[in-house]
Amino acid sequence: MFASIPSPSTNALHLGPLQLTFYGLAIAIGVTIAWRMTVRRMASRGADTEVIERMLIRAILLGFLGARAAYVSTHLSRFADEPWKVIAIWEGGLALFGGLTVGTLVLVVLSRRWGVRLPDLLDAVAPAVPIAQAFGRWGNYFNQELFGTPTTLPWGLEIAPGRRPAAYPDAETFHPTFLYESLWNLGLAAVILWLERRHPSLRGRLIGVYLIGYGTIRFLLELIRTDTTFRLLGLSRNGWVSIVVVIVGAGILAWRRSTPDEAAVEDAAGDPATPDEAVEPPAVP
């Protein structure tokens, strides 16, 4: 073959008795960047950063639990003989849609409880989440998992014989879906930031752009991924969920949050026209 992406020689670093998996490291890097970005964006909107950080840590922790629970619930046979591996997330197995759903619900509940404007918070996380995903997907590369169907393209991903699907035992290279999604997510984050600057009328609805963008790439990748255990009418569970996500995102973009009077006091940058007309965020106890 003229060219290909080689398989990683290992998926972990061994530091004495400690083992640091690249899967966990990739996720940690992505979460850290997204965390800092969200806090900085909320600070620019006048939010109390200590409150935002408390919200984020709860959303992230419960989101991980939701992601793991969603994965386990659809792969019960994998844990039938080794039930203790339900907690072995370092081996892979996080359902992104499950994590996003739980994490979002946590933010909704806490925003009401602690007086944080939910549209502003969702705007802040809209470009941060795809950046976290872009880094996190590299964990799939080191675990040699969640790749696509066989391909002879120059960027085909080499997969070790023991990791190849039973349907393709002789195929050597596969579509690197982790790379496709990673690059797409970085581009999506850039588009969201660009739209935020150029189209201030989208303020409060940027999360809709993320949902449409991510739902689209996930739907397309589900068509070629080889790890799915269930399909209905040719689509995996995540394929169907992706369709719903795109529809929800389109609905958010179609929703007009501002009334004509509110829109009239915003300048071209999307900021209040005068300090007197600005709405201060409620005080947080």
CSV table of C-alpha atoms in Angstrom, one decimal:
chain,number,residue,atom,x,y,z
A,1,MET,CA,0.0,0.0,0.0
A,2,PHE,CA,1.3,3.4,-0.9
A,3,ALA,CA,0.4,5.0,2.4
A,4,SER,CA,-1.6,4.5,5.5
A,5,ILE,CA,-2.0,5.5,9.2
A,6,PRO,CA,-0.1,3.0,11.3
A,7,SER,CA,-1.6,1.4,14.4
A,8,PRO,CA,-0.3,2.7,17.7
A,9,SER,CA,2.2,0.4,19.3
A,10,THR,CA,0.7,0.8,22.8
A,11,ASN,CA,-2.4,2.4,24.4
A,12,ALA,CA,-0.8,3.4,27.7
A,13,LEU,CA,2.2,4.8,29.5
A,14,HIS,CA,3.6,2.8,32.4
A,15,LEU,CA,5.0,5.0,35.2
A,16,GLY,CA,6.3,2.5,37.7
A,17,PRO,CA,3.3,0.7,39.2
A,18,LEU,CA,0.9,3.3,37.5
A,19,GLN,CA,-0.6,3.0,34.1
A,20,LEU,CA,-1.8,6.0,32.2
A,21,THR,CA,-4.0,5.2,29.3
A,22,PHE,CA,-3.9,7.5,26.2
A,23,TYR,CA,-7.7,7.1,26.1
A,24,GLY,CA,-8.1,8.7,29.5
A,25,LEU,CA,-5.4,11.3,28.7
A,26,ALA,CA,-7.1,12.3,25.4
A,27,ILE,CA,-10.4,12.8,27.2
A,28,ALA,CA,-8.8,14.7,30.1
A,29,ILE,CA,-7.1,17.1,27.7
A,30,GLY,CA,-10.3,17.7,25.8
A,31,VAL,CA,-12.3,18.3,29.0
A,32,THR,CA,-9.7,20.7,30.4
A,33,ILE,CA,-9.6,22.8,27.3
A,34,ALA,CA,-13.4,22.9,27.1
A,35,TRP,CA,-13.7,23.8,30.8
A,36,ARG,CA,-11.3,26.7,30.5
A,37,MET,CA,-12.9,27.9,27.3
A,38,THR,CA,-16.5,27.8,28.8
A,39,VAL,CA,-15.4,29.6,32.0
A,40,ARG,CA,-13.7,32.3,30.0
A,41,ARG,CA,-16.6,32.8,27.7
A,42,MET,CA,-19.0,33.1,30.6
A,43,ALA,CA,-16.8,35.5,32.4
A,44,SER,CA,-16.9,37.8,29.3
A,45,ARG,CA,-20.7,37.8,29.8
A,46,GLY,CA,-20.5,38.9,33.4
A,47,ALA,CA,-21.2,35.5,35.0
A,48,ASP,CA,-19.8,34.5,38.4
A,49,THR,CA,-17.0,32.1,37.4
A,50,GLU,CA,-17.1,30.2,40.7
A,51,VAL,CA,-20.7,29.3,40.1
A,52,ILE,CA,-20.0,28.3,36.5
A,53,GLU,CA,-17.2,26.0,37.7
A,54,ARG,CA,-19.4,24.3,40.3
A,55,MET,CA,-22.0,23.7,37.6
A,56,LEU,CA,-19.4,22.3,35.1
A,57,ILE,CA,-17.9,19.9,37.6
A,58,ARG,CA,-21.3,18.4,38.4
A,59,ALA,CA,-22.3,18.3,34.7
A,60,ILE,CA,-19.0,16.6,33.7
A,61,LEU,CA,-19.0,14.0,36.5
A,62,LEU,CA,-22.7,13.1,36.0
A,63,GLY,CA,-22.3,13.3,32.3
A,64,PHE,CA,-19.5,10.6,32.4
A,65,LEU,CA,-21.8,8.4,34.5
A,66,GLY,CA,-24.6,8.9,31.9
A,67,ALA,CA,-22.2,8.1,29.0
A,68,ARG,CA,-21.0,4.9,30.7
A,69,ALA,CA,-24.5,3.8,31.7
A,70,ALA,CA,-25.8,4.4,28.1
A,71,TYR,CA,-22.9,2.3,26.7
A,72,VAL,CA,-23.3,-0.5,29.2
A,73,SER,CA,-27.1,-0.7,28.6
A,74,THR,CA,-26.6,-1.4,24.9
A,75,HIS,CA,-23.6,-3.8,25.4
A,76,LEU,CA,-24.8,-6.0,28.2
A,77,SER,CA,-23.4,-9.2,26.6
A,78,ARG,CA,-19.9,-7.7,26.8
A,79,PHE,CA,-20.1,-7.7,30.6
A,80,ALA,CA,-21.9,-11.0,31.2
A,81,ASP,CA,-18.8,-12.9,32.1
A,82,GLU,CA,-16.9,-10.0,33.6
A,83,PRO,CA,-19.4,-7.7,35.3
A,84,TRP,CA,-16.7,-5.8,37.2
A,85,LYS,CA,-15.6,-4.3,33.8
A,86,VAL,CA,-18.6,-2.1,34.0
A,87,ILE,CA,-16.3,0.4,35.7
A,88,ALA,CA,-13.3,-0.1,33.4
A,89,ILE,CA,-13.9,3.0,31.3
A,90,TRP,CA,-10.1,3.1,30.5
A,91,GLU,CA,-10.8,0.2,28.1
A,92,GLY,CA,-13.2,2.5,26.2
A,93,GLY,CA,-17.0,2.5,26.2
A,94,LEU,CA,-18.6,5.9,26.6
A,95,ALA,CA,-21.8,6.7,24.7
A,96,LEU,CA,-21.4,10.3,23.8
A,97,PHE,CA,-25.1,11.0,23.4
A,98,GLY,CA,-25.9,9.6,26.8
A,99,GLY,CA,-23.2,11.9,28.4
A,100,LEU,CA,-24.4,15.0,26.5
A,101,THR,CA,-28.0,14.3,27.5
A,102,VAL,CA,-27.3,13.9,31.2
A,103,GLY,CA,-24.8,16.8,31.3
A,104,THR,CA,-27.3,19.1,29.6
A,105,LEU,CA,-30.0,18.2,32.1
A,106,VAL,CA,-27.7,19.0,34.9
A,107,LEU,CA,-26.9,22.4,33.5
A,108,VAL,CA,-30.6,23.1,33.0
A,109,VAL,CA,-31.5,22.2,36.6
A,110,LEU,CA,-28.6,24.1,38.1
A,111,SER,CA,-29.1,27.2,35.9
A,112,ARG,CA,-32.6,27.5,37.3
A,113,ARG,CA,-31.4,26.9,40.9
A,114,TRP,CA,-28.4,29.2,40.8
A,115,GLY,CA,-29.7,32.0,38.7
A,116,VAL,CA,-27.5,31.5,35.6
A,117,ARG,CA,-29.0,32.4,32.2
A,118,LEU,CA,-29.2,29.1,30.4
A,119,PRO,CA,-29.0,30.6,26.8
A,120,ASP,CA,-25.7,32.3,27.7
A,121,LEU,CA,-24.4,29.1,29.2
A,122,LEU,CA,-25.3,27.0,26.2
A,123,ASP,CA,-23.7,29.6,24.0
A,124,ALA,CA,-20.5,29.3,26.0
A,125,VAL,CA,-20.4,25.5,25.7
A,126,ALA,CA,-21.4,25.4,22.0
A,127,PRO,CA,-17.8,25.7,20.6
A,128,ALA,CA,-16.2,24.1,23.7
A,129,VAL,CA,-17.9,20.7,23.4
A,130,PRO,CA,-16.8,19.9,19.9
A,131,ILE,CA,-13.2,20.9,20.8
A,132,ALA,CA,-13.4,18.4,23.7
A,133,GLN,CA,-14.7,15.8,21.4
A,134,ALA,CA,-12.0,16.5,18.8
A,135,PHE,CA,-9.3,15.6,21.4
A,136,GLY,CA,-11.3,12.8,23.0
A,137,ARG,CA,-11.7,10.9,19.8
A,138,TRP,CA,-8.0,10.3,19.6
A,139,GLY,CA,-8.5,7.9,22.5
A,140,ASN,CA,-10.3,5.6,20.0
A,141,TYR,CA,-7.2,5.6,17.8
A,142,PHE,CA,-5.0,4.4,20.6
A,143,ASN,CA,-7.6,1.7,21.6
A,144,GLN,CA,-8.0,0.7,17.9
A,145,GLU,CA,-11.8,0.9,18.2
A,146,LEU,CA,-14.8,2.5,16.5
A,147,PHE,CA,-13.2,2.6,13.1
A,148,GLY,CA,-15.1,2.3,9.8
A,149,THR,CA,-15.3,-0.2,6.9
A,150,PRO,CA,-12.2,-1.3,5.0
A,151,THR,CA,-10.6,1.2,2.6
A,152,THR,CA,-7.6,1.4,0.3
A,153,LEU,CA,-7.4,5.2,0.5
A,154,PRO,CA,-3.9,6.6,1.4
A,155,TRP,CA,-5.2,7.6,4.9
A,156,GLY,CA,-6.6,4.2,5.7
A,157,LEU,CA,-6.0,3.2,9.4
A,158,GLU,CA,-4.0,0.0,10.0
A,159,ILE,CA,-5.7,-2.3,12.5
A,160,ALA,CA,-4.0,-5.2,14.2
A,161,PRO,CA,-5.5,-8.7,13.2
A,162,GLY,CA,-6.8,-9.2,16.7
A,163,ARG,CA,-8.8,-6.0,16.5
A,164,ARG,CA,-10.4,-6.5,13.1
A,165,PRO,CA,-14.1,-7.2,12.8
A,166,ALA,CA,-15.1,-10.8,12.2
A,167,ALA,CA,-16.6,-9.7,8.9
A,168,TYR,CA,-13.3,-8.3,7.6
A,169,PRO,CA,-10.5,-10.6,8.9
A,170,ASP,CA,-8.3,-10.1,5.9
A,171,ALA,CA,-8.7,-6.3,5.5
A,172,GLU,CA,-5.6,-4.4,6.7
A,173,THR,CA,-6.8,-0.7,6.6
A,174,PHE,CA,-10.1,0.9,7.6
A,175,HIS,CA,-11.7,4.3,7.5
A,176,PRO,CA,-10.2,6.4,10.4
A,177,THR,CA,-13.6,7.6,11.7
A,178,PHE,CA,-11.9,9.0,14.8
A,179,LEU,CA,-9.9,11.4,12.5
A,180,TYR,CA,-12.9,12.3,10.4
A,181,GLU,CA,-14.8,13.3,13.5
A,182,SER,CA,-11.9,15.1,15.1
A,183,LEU,CA,-11.3,17.3,12.1
A,184,TRP,CA,-15.0,18.0,11.6
A,185,ASN,CA,-15.4,19.0,15.2
A,186,LEU,CA,-12.5,21.4,15.1
A,187,GLY,CA,-14.0,22.9,12.0
A,188,LEU,CA,-17.4,23.0,13.7
A,189,ALA,CA,-16.0,24.9,16.6
A,190,ALA,CA,-14.4,27.4,14.3
A,191,VAL,CA,-17.7,27.9,12.4
A,192,ILE,CA,-19.6,28.5,15.7
A,193,LEU,CA,-17.1,31.2,16.8
A,194,TRP,CA,-17.2,32.8,13.3
A,195,LEU,CA,-21.1,32.9,13.3
A,196,GLU,CA,-21.0,34.3,16.8
A,197,ARG,CA,-19.0,37.3,15.6
A,198,ARG,CA,-20.6,37.8,12.2
A,199,HIS,CA,-24.2,37.0,13.1
A,200,PRO,CA,-25.0,38.4,16.6
A,201,SER,CA,-28.7,37.6,16.1
A,202,LEU,CA,-27.7,33.9,16.7
A,203,ARG,CA,-26.8,34.8,20.3
A,204,GLY,CA,-28.6,32.4,22.6
A,205,ARG,CA,-29.1,29.8,19.9
A,206,LEU,CA,-25.5,28.8,19.0
A,207,ILE,CA,-26.1,25.4,20.6
A,208,GLY,CA,-28.4,24.7,17.7
A,209,VAL,CA,-25.5,25.1,15.3
A,210,TYR,CA,-23.5,22.5,17.3
A,211,LEU,CA,-26.4,20.1,17.3
A,212,ILE,CA,-26.9,20.3,13.6
A,213,GLY,CA,-23.2,20.1,12.8
A,214,TYR,CA,-22.4,17.2,15.1
A,215,GLY,CA,-25.6,15.3,14.4
A,216,THR,CA,-24.7,15.5,10.7
A,217,ILE,CA,-21.2,14.0,10.9
A,218,ARG,CA,-22.3,11.4,13.4
A,219,PHE,CA,-25.1,10.3,11.1
A,220,LEU,CA,-22.7,9.9,8.2
A,221,LEU,CA,-20.1,8.1,10.2
A,222,GLU,CA,-22.6,5.7,11.6
A,223,LEU,CA,-23.2,4.5,8.1
A,224,ILE,CA,-19.6,3.1,7.9
A,225,ARG,CA,-18.8,2.2,11.5
A,226,THR,CA,-18.4,-1.5,12.1
A,227,ASP,CA,-18.9,-1.6,15.9
A,228,THR,CA,-22.7,-1.3,15.9
A,229,THR,CA,-24.6,-4.2,17.4
A,230,PHE,CA,-28.1,-3.2,16.3
A,231,ARG,CA,-29.6,-1.6,13.2
A,232,LEU,CA,-33.1,-0.6,12.2
A,233,LEU,CA,-33.8,0.0,8.6
A,234,GLY,CA,-30.1,0.1,8.0
A,235,LEU,CA,-29.4,2.7,10.7
A,236,SER,CA,-27.8,2.1,14.1
A,237,ARG,CA,-29.2,3.5,17.3
A,238,ASN,CA,-26.9,6.4,17.2
A,239,GLY,CA,-27.8,7.0,13.6
A,240,TRP,CA,-31.5,7.5,14.6
A,241,VAL,CA,-30.5,9.6,17.6
A,242,SER,CA,-28.4,11.8,15.2
A,243,ILE,CA,-31.5,12.5,13.1
A,244,VAL,CA,-33.3,13.6,16.3
A,245,VAL,CA,-30.3,15.8,17.3
A,246,VAL,CA,-30.3,17.6,13.9
A,247,ILE,CA,-34.1,18.2,14.1
A,248,VAL,CA,-33.7,19.6,17.7
A,249,GLY,CA,-30.9,21.8,16.5
A,250,ALA,CA,-32.9,23.1,13.6
A,251,GLY,CA,-35.8,23.9,16.0
A,252,ILE,CA,-33.5,25.9,18.2
A,253,LEU,CA,-32.2,28.0,15.3
A,254,ALA,CA,-35.8,28.6,14.1
A,255,TRP,CA,-36.8,29.8,17.6
A,256,ARG,CA,-36.7,33.6,18.0
A,257,ARG,CA,-35.6,34.2,21.6
A,258,SER,CA,-35.6,38.0,21.5
A,259,THR,CA,-38.7,40.1,21.1
A,260,PRO,CA,-38.6,43.0,18.6
A,261,ASP,CA,-38.0,45.4,21.5
A,262,GLU,CA,-35.1,43.4,22.8
A,263,ALA,CA,-33.6,43.0,19.4
A,264,ALA,CA,-33.8,46.8,18.8
A,265,VAL,CA,-31.4,47.6,21.7
A,266,GLU,CA,-28.7,45.3,20.5
A,267,ASP,CA,-25.9,46.8,18.3
A,268,ALA,CA,-24.1,45.0,15.5
A,269,ALA,CA,-21.8,43.2,18.0
A,270,GLY,CA,-24.8,41.8,19.8
A,271,ASP,CA,-24.1,43.8,23.0
A,272,PRO,CA,-26.6,46.0,24.8
A,273,ALA,CA,-26.8,49.5,23.3
A,274,THR,CA,-26.5,51.2,26.6
A,275,PRO,CA,-25.6,50.2,30.1
A,276,ASP,CA,-29.0,51.2,31.4
A,277,GLU,CA,-30.7,48.7,29.1
A,278,ALA,CA,-28.4,45.8,30.0
A,279,VAL,CA,-29.9,43.0,31.9
A,280,GLU,CA,-27.6,42.0,34.8
A,281,PRO,CA,-27.5,38.3,35.7
A,282,PRO,CA,-29.3,37.5,38.9
A,283,ALA,CA,-27.2,37.4,42.0
A,284,VAL,CA,-26.1,33.9,43.1
A,285,PRO,CA,-26.2,33.0,46.8
